[in-house]
Amino acid sequence: MSLVIGSLERPLRVAVVGSGPSGFYAIETLFSAKLAVTVDVFDRLPTPFGLVRYGVAPDHPKIKNVIKIYEKIALDPRFYFFGNVNIGHDVSVKELQKFYDCIIFACGAETDKHLNIPNENLVGSHTATEFVGWYNGHPDYQSREFDLSHPVAVIVGLGNVAMDVARILSKTADELKGTDITQKALAVLSQSKIREVHVVGRRGPVQSAFTPVEIKEFGELSQAMPVVKSEDLVINDASQKELADPQAAVRKKNFEILKKYSAITEQKPRKIFFHFLKSPVEIKGKTKVEQIVLEKNILSGEAGQQSAKGTKVFETIDCGNIFRSVGYRGVPIDGVPFDIKKGIFANNAGRILENGKVLAGLYAAGWIKRGPTGVIGTNKPDSEETVNNLLADVAKLKGCESPSRESVEQYLKTKNIRFVNYQDWQKINAAEIERGKPLGKPREKITTLKDIFSCLS
Ligand code: NAP
């Protein structure tokens, strides 16, 4: 007689791919369910917490406090961490299915959307992902070099990532030195000659994707000030309607802050210029970035659906660096249907779909499920929805071949994959905190795989 999946004799075996917020909220929901379950989390990096560790800005330590919740979850005996295991490369989805009844993909949106303009990849034109990963110590981006010797930098996009990049470029070394920014990034930023940061949005101030808390900070920087032209705050009727919408309090707050900024008279040596209704159409430069060409836009469409339309009127900004911050995209994994248009795994409320039909046992949560939107907390209800659907499907599951953690460990060993478990991570964590102490920092991240592994030997 076969055992019932989810019983004490045969706990439900779940693999979660990705150890960021959506992965941890999925696990939290699984652990609060009324069934026996064990969860193994796979991450391609040897360190957990995904975007909280490598995406959240170093000068936003409060946002990183959610890690404390994840640490509690990780100490549950039903939890196991397999770091440094890349699903889709080291282990295929099919192989993983031998060991797990269900797989939840919570692997985020790791790459960037493109602008598709000439010279997009000229030296000096970077994605926000590269820059953010670099200053946050992500091992993938440590070989990147940022030459900040030109006084002008341009950031394309008006989301919160663009705001993070603008703030990090505008803060002084003193404002950054007590954070967990890497010493390497701090050294480069402290020599930065950037005096003007131009943040460029294709739509108007009312349609900006940033949030009030984030833009408020530009008014509080020691050596940098925001610059907003009052004529940019003269808005069309549809934007007036959007602003008056009681559901959109954020827009109203943003607008009020921008209005305040347009009246600032006190001068500071560094400036953050906000540009609205301008789209990048070309990057110019012989061997590296010298200019960005912007086309002025007007808004067209109904309130709530206004889009930018080019006017054939152009302007240029001379600059040395361009940071493209126009949103992220998910990366496909072999064996999981991918929605190319949306850059996510094809799914219905977290159930992975192939040609519209549910693929039993495969689920998605977080940015790879809904696209790269929302703050960390948005992932909680999102992951709950996925896990509730998974739990509703348990009775129909066939059950995997080898439902034991030991068989996974054995399998990884036979494939010569050096995995890192949670105890290993705790050692890495302690080493980073220790390295941070003499520098007056919460931690000094270990940024190369070689150094991470040498601290375990
Ligand atoms: P985002 O919020 O989607 O913003 C993307 C920006 O890029 C928008 O201004 C968008 O303009 C613009 N854009 C897109 N395509 C463009 C194009 N072809 N040309 C010019 N501009 C273009 O994305 P994000 O900044 O990457 O942030 C991702 C998510 O993480 C967001 O939900 C964000 O709030 C969150 N986040 C939060 C924090 C925080 O809480 N502190 C920090 C970082 C990130 P349109 O509006 O016209 O499309």
Short mmCIF file of C-alpha atoms and ligand atoms in Angstrom, two decimals, residues 51 55-57 60 63 112-117 128-129 156-164 167 200-204 207-211 213-214 217 278-280 297 299 306-308 324-328 367 370-376 378, ligand 1:
data_model
loop_
_atom_site.label_atom_id
_atom_site.label_comp_id
_atom_site.label_asym_id
_atom_site.label_seq_id
_atom_site.Cartn_x
_atom_site.Cartn_y
_atom_site.Cartn_z
CA LEU A 51 17.54 40.37 -3.90
CA GLY A 55 19.48 44.16 -4.71
CA VAL A 56 18.37 46.28 -1.76
CA ALA A 57 20.53 49.40 -1.55
CA HIS A 60 18.57 51.02 3.20
CA ILE A 63 14.55 47.00 4.40
CA ASP A 112 17.25 43.52 -17.84
CA LYS A 113 14.86 44.84 -20.42
CA HIS A 114 16.57 46.44 -23.40
CA LEU A 115 16.10 49.92 -24.81
CA ASN A 116 16.82 48.67 -28.35
CA ILE A 117 18.58 51.87 -29.40
CA ALA A 128 21.32 49.10 -13.44
CA THR A 129 21.61 45.39 -12.59
CA VAL A 156 17.21 56.05 -17.87
CA GLY A 157 13.98 55.12 -16.07
CA LEU A 158 11.97 56.55 -13.21
CA GLY A 159 11.51 53.50 -11.01
CA ASN A 160 12.92 52.86 -7.55
CA VAL A 161 15.97 51.07 -8.93
CA ALA A 162 16.82 54.24 -10.89
CA MET A 163 16.37 56.18 -7.63
CA ASP A 164 18.75 53.79 -5.81
CA ARG A 167 21.27 58.21 -4.71
CA VAL A 200 15.24 60.58 -17.49
CA GLY A 201 11.63 59.39 -17.69
CA ARG A 202 9.72 58.76 -20.89
CA ARG A 203 6.38 59.82 -19.33
CA GLY A 204 5.41 62.66 -17.00
CA GLN A 207 3.25 58.52 -14.23
CA SER A 208 6.60 58.04 -12.48
CA ALA A 209 7.17 54.57 -11.04
CA PHE A 210 9.15 55.75 -7.98
CA THR A 211 7.57 56.03 -4.53
CA VAL A 213 9.84 57.54 0.56
CA GLU A 214 12.51 57.01 -2.08
CA GLU A 217 15.68 61.15 0.33
CA LYS A 278 11.96 62.27 -22.87
CA SER A 279 12.93 58.94 -24.45
CA PRO A 280 16.48 57.87 -25.26
CA ASN A 297 7.48 63.14 -25.90
CA LEU A 299 1.38 61.88 -23.57
CA GLN A 306 -1.34 57.36 -21.09
CA SER A 307 1.67 56.43 -23.20
CA ALA A 308 4.61 58.44 -24.48
CA ARG A 324 19.75 51.78 -18.05
CA SER A 325 17.14 51.14 -15.39
CA VAL A 326 14.01 50.26 -17.32
CA GLY A 327 12.94 47.11 -15.51
CA TYR A 328 13.94 43.48 -15.20
CA TRP A 367 8.84 38.04 -10.03
CA ARG A 370 3.99 38.00 -12.05
CA GLY A 371 6.85 40.09 -13.47
CA PRO A 372 9.23 42.49 -11.69
CA THR A 373 6.80 44.65 -9.77
CA GLY A 374 6.10 45.50 -6.16
CA VAL A 375 8.13 45.73 -2.99
CA ILE A 376 9.45 42.83 -0.90
CA THR A 378 4.20 42.12 -2.22
P1 NAP B 1 9.89 49.86 -12.57
O1 NAP B 1 9.34 50.32 -11.27
O2 NAP B 1 9.03 49.03 -13.44
O3 NAP B 1 10.36 51.16 -13.38
C1 NAP B 1 10.85 51.07 -14.67
C2 NAP B 1 10.98 52.46 -15.26
O4 NAP B 1 11.56 52.32 -16.54
C3 NAP B 1 9.66 53.19 -15.45
O5 NAP B 1 9.84 54.54 -15.20
C4 NAP B 1 9.36 52.93 -16.93
O6 NAP B 1 8.55 53.90 -17.54
C5 NAP B 1 10.76 53.01 -17.49
N1 NAP B 1 10.88 52.38 -18.80
C6 NAP B 1 10.52 51.11 -19.16
N2 NAP B 1 10.82 50.90 -20.44
C7 NAP B 1 11.37 52.03 -20.91
C8 NAP B 1 11.87 52.43 -22.17
N3 NAP B 1 11.88 51.60 -23.21
N4 NAP B 1 12.35 53.70 -22.30
C9 NAP B 1 12.36 54.54 -21.26
N5 NAP B 1 11.90 54.22 -20.03
C10 NAP B 1 11.40 52.99 -19.87
O7 NAP B 1 11.22 48.99 -12.38
P2 NAP B 1 12.45 49.05 -11.37
O8 NAP B 1 12.85 50.42 -11.02
O9 NAP B 1 13.44 48.14 -11.98
O10 NAP B 1 11.88 48.39 -10.03
C11 NAP B 1 11.37 47.05 -10.01
C12 NAP B 1 10.51 46.86 -8.78
O11 NAP B 1 11.34 46.86 -7.60
C13 NAP B 1 9.50 47.97 -8.59
O12 NAP B 1 8.29 47.45 -8.14
C14 NAP B 1 10.16 48.85 -7.54
O13 NAP B 1 9.25 49.63 -6.78
C15 NAP B 1 10.85 47.79 -6.68
N6 NAP B 1 11.94 48.42 -5.91
C16 NAP B 1 11.64 48.93 -4.70
C17 NAP B 1 12.62 49.57 -3.96
C18 NAP B 1 12.26 50.15 -2.63
O14 NAP B 1 11.21 49.85 -2.10
N7 NAP B 1 13.12 50.98 -2.05
C19 NAP B 1 13.90 49.71 -4.47
C20 NAP B 1 14.19 49.18 -5.73
C21 NAP B 1 13.19 48.55 -6.44
P3 NAP B 1 7.00 53.63 -17.85
O15 NAP B 1 6.30 53.84 -16.54
O16 NAP B 1 6.66 54.63 -18.87
O17 NAP B 1 6.90 52.21 -18.33
#
